[in-house]
Coordinates of C-alpha atoms in Angstrom, one line a residue:
M74 CA 0.0 0.0 0.0
A75 CA 1.3 3.5 -0.8
T76 CA 2.2 5.7 2.1
L77 CA 2.9 9.4 2.1
A78 CA 6.3 10.7 3.0
I79 CA 4.9 12.6 6.0
P80 CA 1.9 12.1 8.3
E81 CA -1.4 13.1 7.0
T82 CA -1.9 15.6 9.9
D83 CA 1.2 17.5 8.9
F84 CA 0.0 20.1 6.3
A85 CA 2.9 22.5 6.7
R86 CA 4.8 21.3 3.8
L87 CA 4.0 19.7 0.4
P88 CA 4.0 15.9 0.5
E89 CA 5.9 13.9 -2.0
L90 CA 3.7 11.8 -4.3
P91 CA 4.5 8.1 -4.1
A92 CA 5.3 6.4 -7.4
D93 CA 2.5 3.9 -7.1
V94 CA -0.3 6.5 -6.7
F95 CA -2.2 7.0 -9.9
T96 CA -2.7 10.6 -10.9
A97 CA -3.1 12.5 -14.2
P98 CA 0.3 13.3 -15.7
L99 CA 0.8 17.1 -15.7
K100 CA 4.0 18.8 -16.9
R101 CA 5.0 21.6 -14.6
P102 CA 5.9 24.9 -16.3
A103 CA 9.5 25.9 -15.8
H104 CA 8.6 29.2 -14.2
V105 CA 6.7 27.8 -11.2
G106 CA 8.0 25.8 -8.2
E107 CA 6.8 22.6 -6.6
D108 CA 3.8 24.5 -5.2
W109 CA 2.7 25.4 -8.8
L110 CA 2.1 29.0 -7.7
E111 CA 2.6 31.8 -10.2
P112 CA 5.0 34.6 -9.1
A113 CA 2.1 37.1 -9.5
Q114 CA -1.4 37.5 -10.9
T115 CA -1.7 38.2 -14.6
A116 CA -2.0 41.9 -15.6
Y117 CA -5.2 41.5 -17.6
S118 CA -5.8 43.6 -20.8
S119 CA -8.8 45.8 -21.3
E120 CA -10.3 43.2 -23.6
E121 CA -9.8 40.5 -21.0
D122 CA -11.4 42.7 -18.3
A123 CA -14.3 43.3 -20.7
I124 CA -14.7 39.5 -21.1
W125 CA -15.0 39.2 -17.3
N126 CA -17.6 42.0 -17.2
D127 CA -19.7 40.4 -20.0
L128 CA -19.5 37.0 -18.4
F129 CA -20.5 38.5 -15.0
A130 CA -23.5 40.4 -16.5
R131 CA -24.7 37.2 -18.3
Q132 CA -24.7 35.2 -15.1
M133 CA -26.5 37.8 -13.1
E134 CA -29.4 37.5 -15.6
V135 CA -30.0 33.9 -14.5
L136 CA -28.7 33.5 -11.0
P137 CA -31.3 35.3 -8.9
G138 CA -33.8 32.7 -7.7
R139 CA -31.6 29.8 -8.8
A140 CA -28.3 30.3 -6.9
A141 CA -27.8 29.5 -3.2
S142 CA -28.4 32.4 -0.8
A143 CA -24.9 31.9 0.6
F144 CA -23.4 32.4 -2.9
M145 CA -25.4 35.5 -3.6
R146 CA -24.4 36.9 -0.2
G147 CA -20.8 36.1 -1.0
L148 CA -21.0 37.9 -4.4
D149 CA -22.3 41.0 -2.6
T150 CA -19.8 40.8 0.2
L151 CA -16.8 40.5 -2.1
D152 CA -18.1 43.0 -4.6
L153 CA -16.9 41.1 -7.6
D154 CA -18.6 43.5 -10.0
R155 CA -16.2 46.4 -9.5
G156 CA -15.2 46.1 -13.1
G157 CA -12.6 43.7 -14.7
V158 CA -11.0 40.6 -13.3
P159 CA -10.8 40.9 -9.4
E160 CA -7.4 41.5 -7.8
F161 CA -6.4 38.4 -5.8
G162 CA -4.7 40.4 -3.1
R163 CA -7.9 42.3 -2.3
L164 CA -10.0 39.2 -2.4
S165 CA -7.5 37.4 -0.1
E166 CA -7.7 40.3 2.4
D167 CA -11.5 40.2 2.4
L168 CA -11.6 36.4 2.7
A169 CA -8.9 36.4 5.5
R170 CA -11.1 38.6 7.6
L171 CA -14.2 36.4 7.0
T172 CA -13.0 32.8 6.9
G173 CA -9.2 32.8 6.8
W174 CA -8.9 31.8 3.1
S175 CA -6.9 33.3 0.3
V176 CA -6.9 33.1 -3.5
V177 CA -3.6 32.2 -5.2
P178 CA -2.8 32.2 -8.9
V179 CA -1.8 29.0 -10.8
P180 CA -1.0 28.6 -14.5
M181 CA -3.3 25.7 -15.3
L182 CA -4.8 22.6 -13.7
I183 CA -2.4 21.5 -11.0
P184 CA -1.6 18.0 -9.6
D185 CA -4.1 16.5 -7.2
H186 CA -1.6 16.4 -4.2
V187 CA -0.7 20.0 -4.7
F188 CA -4.3 21.0 -5.0
F189 CA -5.2 19.2 -1.8
W190 CA -2.3 20.8 0.0
H191 CA -3.4 24.3 -0.9
L192 CA -7.0 23.6 0.2
A193 CA -5.7 22.0 3.5
N194 CA -4.0 25.4 4.1
R195 CA -7.1 27.4 3.2
R196 CA -5.6 28.6 -0.1
F197 CA -7.8 28.4 -3.2
P198 CA -5.8 28.0 -6.5
A199 CA -7.3 30.0 -9.3
G200 CA -6.4 29.9 -13.0
N201 CA -4.2 32.8 -14.0
F202 CA -5.9 33.3 -17.4
I203 CA -9.4 34.0 -18.8
R204 CA -11.2 32.5 -21.8
T205 CA -11.4 34.2 -25.2
R206 CA -14.4 35.5 -27.1
E207 CA -14.2 32.3 -29.2
T208 CA -14.5 30.1 -26.0
F209 CA -16.9 32.5 -24.3
D210 CA -19.7 29.9 -23.9
Y211 CA -17.6 26.8 -22.9
I212 CA -14.0 26.3 -21.9
Q213 CA -12.6 22.9 -21.0
E214 CA -10.0 24.0 -18.5
P215 CA -11.3 26.2 -15.7
D216 CA -10.2 29.8 -16.0
V217 CA -10.2 32.7 -13.6
F218 CA -14.0 33.4 -14.2
H219 CA -14.9 29.8 -13.3
D220 CA -12.6 29.7 -10.3
V221 CA -13.2 33.2 -8.9
F222 CA -16.8 33.9 -9.8
G223 CA -17.9 30.2 -9.4
H224 CA -15.9 29.2 -6.3
V225 CA -14.7 32.1 -4.3
P226 CA -18.1 33.6 -3.1
M227 CA -18.9 30.3 -1.4
L228 CA -15.7 30.6 0.7
T229 CA -17.3 33.5 2.5
D230 CA -19.6 31.0 4.2
P231 CA -17.8 29.7 7.4
V232 CA -19.2 26.2 7.3
Y233 CA -18.6 25.7 3.6
A234 CA -15.1 27.1 4.0
D235 CA -14.4 24.5 6.7
Y236 CA -15.7 21.8 4.4
M237 CA -13.3 22.8 1.7
Q238 CA -10.4 22.7 4.0
E239 CA -11.4 19.2 5.3
Y240 CA -11.7 18.1 1.7
G241 CA -8.1 19.0 1.1
R242 CA -7.0 17.1 4.2
A243 CA -9.1 14.1 3.1
G244 CA -7.2 14.1 -0.3
W245 CA -4.0 12.9 1.4
K246 CA -5.8 9.8 2.8
A247 CA -7.4 9.1 -0.6
M248 CA -3.9 9.1 -2.2
R249 CA -2.6 6.6 0.3
F250 CA -5.4 4.2 -0.8
N251 CA -5.3 5.1 -4.6
R252 CA -8.9 6.3 -4.4
L253 CA -8.5 9.7 -6.0
K254 CA -11.3 9.0 -8.5
A255 CA -13.7 8.3 -5.7
L256 CA -12.8 11.5 -3.8
G257 CA -13.0 13.4 -7.1
A258 CA -16.6 12.2 -7.6
L259 CA -17.4 13.8 -4.2
Y260 CA -15.9 17.1 -5.3
W261 CA -17.7 16.9 -8.6
Y262 CA -21.1 16.3 -7.1
T263 CA -20.7 18.9 -4.3
V264 CA -18.2 21.7 -5.0
E265 CA -18.8 21.7 -8.7
F266 CA -22.3 20.6 -9.2
G267 CA -24.1 20.5 -5.9
L268 CA -27.6 21.7 -5.1
I269 CA -29.0 22.7 -1.7
Q270 CA -32.5 22.7 -0.3
E271 CA -33.6 26.2 0.8
D272 CA -37.0 27.4 2.1
A273 CA -37.7 28.9 -1.3
G274 CA -36.8 25.7 -3.2
L275 CA -33.7 24.0 -4.7
R276 CA -30.8 26.3 -5.4
A277 CA -27.3 25.7 -6.9
Y278 CA -24.1 26.1 -4.9
G279 CA -21.7 24.2 -7.2
A280 CA -19.2 26.4 -9.2
G281 CA -19.7 24.3 -12.4
I282 CA -23.4 25.3 -12.3
L283 CA -23.0 28.9 -11.2
S284 CA -20.4 29.9 -13.8
G285 CA -22.5 28.8 -16.8
P286 CA -25.9 30.1 -17.9
T287 CA -27.4 27.0 -19.4
E288 CA -26.6 24.7 -16.5
V289 CA -28.0 27.1 -13.9
V290 CA -31.5 26.8 -15.3
Y291 CA -31.1 23.1 -16.3
A292 CA -29.8 22.0 -12.8
V293 CA -32.6 23.7 -10.9
E294 CA -35.6 23.5 -13.3
A295 CA -35.2 20.9 -16.1
K296 CA -37.1 17.6 -16.1
S297 CA -34.2 15.5 -17.6
P298 CA -31.9 15.1 -14.6
N299 CA -32.3 13.1 -11.5
R300 CA -32.1 15.0 -8.2
I301 CA -31.1 12.8 -5.3
M302 CA -30.3 13.6 -1.7
L303 CA -26.6 13.3 -1.0
N304 CA -25.2 10.1 0.4
V305 CA -21.4 10.3 0.5
D306 CA -20.8 6.6 0.1
R307 CA -23.1 6.4 -2.9
V308 CA -21.7 9.5 -4.6
M309 CA -18.1 8.3 -4.3
R310 CA -19.1 5.2 -6.3
T311 CA -20.8 7.2 -9.1
D312 CA -19.4 8.2 -12.5
Y313 CA -19.8 11.7 -13.8
V314 CA -19.9 13.7 -17.0
I315 CA -17.1 16.1 -17.7
S316 CA -18.0 17.8 -20.9
D317 CA -21.8 18.0 -20.8
L318 CA -24.8 18.7 -18.5
Q319 CA -25.2 16.3 -15.6
P320 CA -27.7 13.4 -15.8
T321 CA -27.8 13.5 -11.9
Y322 CA -27.5 16.2 -9.3
F323 CA -27.1 15.5 -5.6
V324 CA -28.8 17.7 -3.0
I325 CA -27.9 18.7 0.5
P326 CA -30.3 20.0 3.2
S327 CA -27.6 22.3 4.6
F328 CA -23.9 23.0 4.5
A329 CA -23.7 21.7 8.1
D330 CA -25.1 18.4 6.9
L331 CA -22.5 18.3 4.1
Y332 CA -19.7 19.0 6.6
H333 CA -20.8 16.3 9.0
Q334 CA -21.4 13.7 6.3
T335 CA -17.8 14.0 5.2
V336 CA -15.8 15.0 8.3
E337 CA -17.5 12.3 10.5
R338 CA -17.2 9.6 7.9
D339 CA -14.5 6.9 8.4
F340 CA -12.9 7.3 4.9
E341 CA -10.2 4.8 5.6
R342 CA -12.8 2.1 6.1
L343 CA -14.7 3.3 3.0
Y344 CA -11.6 3.3 0.8
R345 CA -10.9 -0.3 1.8
S346 CA -14.3 -1.3 0.5
L347 CA -14.3 0.7 -2.8
S348 CA -13.3 -0.9 -6.1
P349 CA -10.9 1.0 -8.3
G350 CA -13.6 2.0 -10.8
F351 CA -17.1 3.4 -10.4
T352 CA -20.0 1.1 -9.4
Y353 CA -22.9 3.3 -10.6
A354 CA -23.6 5.0 -13.9
N355 CA -24.1 8.8 -13.8
S356 CA -27.8 8.4 -14.7
A357 CA -28.5 5.5 -12.2
V358 CA -31.2 5.6 -9.6
I359 CA -30.6 2.8 -7.0
D360 CA -32.7 1.4 -4.2
V361 CA -31.0 3.3 -1.4
D362 CA -31.5 6.7 -3.0
D363 CA -33.7 9.3 -1.4
V364 CA -35.0 10.6 -4.7
L365 CA -36.5 14.1 -5.0
Q366 CA -37.0 13.8 -8.8
R367 CA -36.4 10.8 -11.0
G368 CA -35.5 12.6 -14.3
S369 CA -36.7 11.7 -17.7
Q370 CA -33.1 11.7 -19.0
E371 CA -34.5 13.1 -22.3
Y372 CA -31.5 15.4 -22.9
M373 CA -29.0 12.6 -22.5
L374 CA -31.1 10.0 -24.5
R375 CA -31.3 12.5 -27.4
G376 CA -27.6 12.7 -27.5
G377 CA -26.7 15.6 -25.3
R378 CA -24.6 18.6 -26.3
G379 CA -23.0 16.9 -29.4
S380 CA -26.4 16.3 -30.9
G381 CA -27.8 19.7 -30.4
A382 CA -30.5 18.4 -28.0
M383 CA -32.4 20.9 -26.0
P384 CA -31.5 21.0 -22.3
V385 CA -35.0 20.2 -21.0

C-alpha cells in the first residue's frame, strides 16, 4: 500500500507523491515551483477585463432565484462587480477577515496532491488566465472566471469554507489508498455541481453550475436530470460527466449536513471497500436513494450537447 512521506496531519509542507499513486500526468511549467504558484497574478488587458464584465453580466441575468443564498451573499460581500478581473490580493484580504482563506494564482490545472495541500492550508488555487471570445460559452480547462466567480463567493460561508479545508485534508488519505477518482466524484457532485434545499426551493451552490448560464437553469428546473439527496458513500461510487450537462445532481439539506457527512465519515474504512472503478452510472437511480426527482433523461437520451439536444 502506498504511504505518504509525511503524516497526513502535517499540512505545513507539500507531500511527495509516491510512485504507485495514480494521478493525471501534468507537466509543470518551468517558471513555477513545486507548489505550482505563479509569481504574480496576470495583468489583464482591457479586452480581458471586458470579457470578465460580460460573463458576469450574463450570469447575473439567470442566478437570482436559482443560486444558493450563501453564494449571492458572497458575491455581494466580495463586490466582484467592481469592473474587470478581481485582484487576488484584495480578495484574499477580504476572505482572510471572513474565513481565513486566500486566493492564489496557478498557471493551469495542477496535480491532485498540490491542490489538496493548498486547500488544506485554506488557499484556493485560481487559474491565471481568462477565456477568449471564441471560447466564451464553454472552456474545457477552468479559467479565472470559473474559479473566482464560481468558487470564491462560497468561501465567505464559514461552514462551507471549513468543508473545503477538510476536503483538502481528506485528499491525502485518498492518495494513500489510490482512491482519488472516488474522492474526485465527491468534489464533482458537491463543490462543482451541488444543489441545496432552501426554504424557497432548490438552489445551486456548485461552481460548475453557477459559472454557466445553461446549467444554472437546467440543474434547478429541467425535467431530464435526477435530483437525489446526497449520500457520501453512494456519490463516491458514481461516475460523472465532464463535458456536458449532468444526468444527476445530488442535493444537501444544509452546509452543516455536508460538513458532518464528510468529516465524520471513516474514509479509511470506506476506501478499503471501494473498487478502483465506479459502481454506478451517472444516470442511475438505485434502491438506497432518497429521490427528489427521477428525471426523464431526455436530454442525454437525445444525444446531449453533441447532438444539439435541447436541455429540457
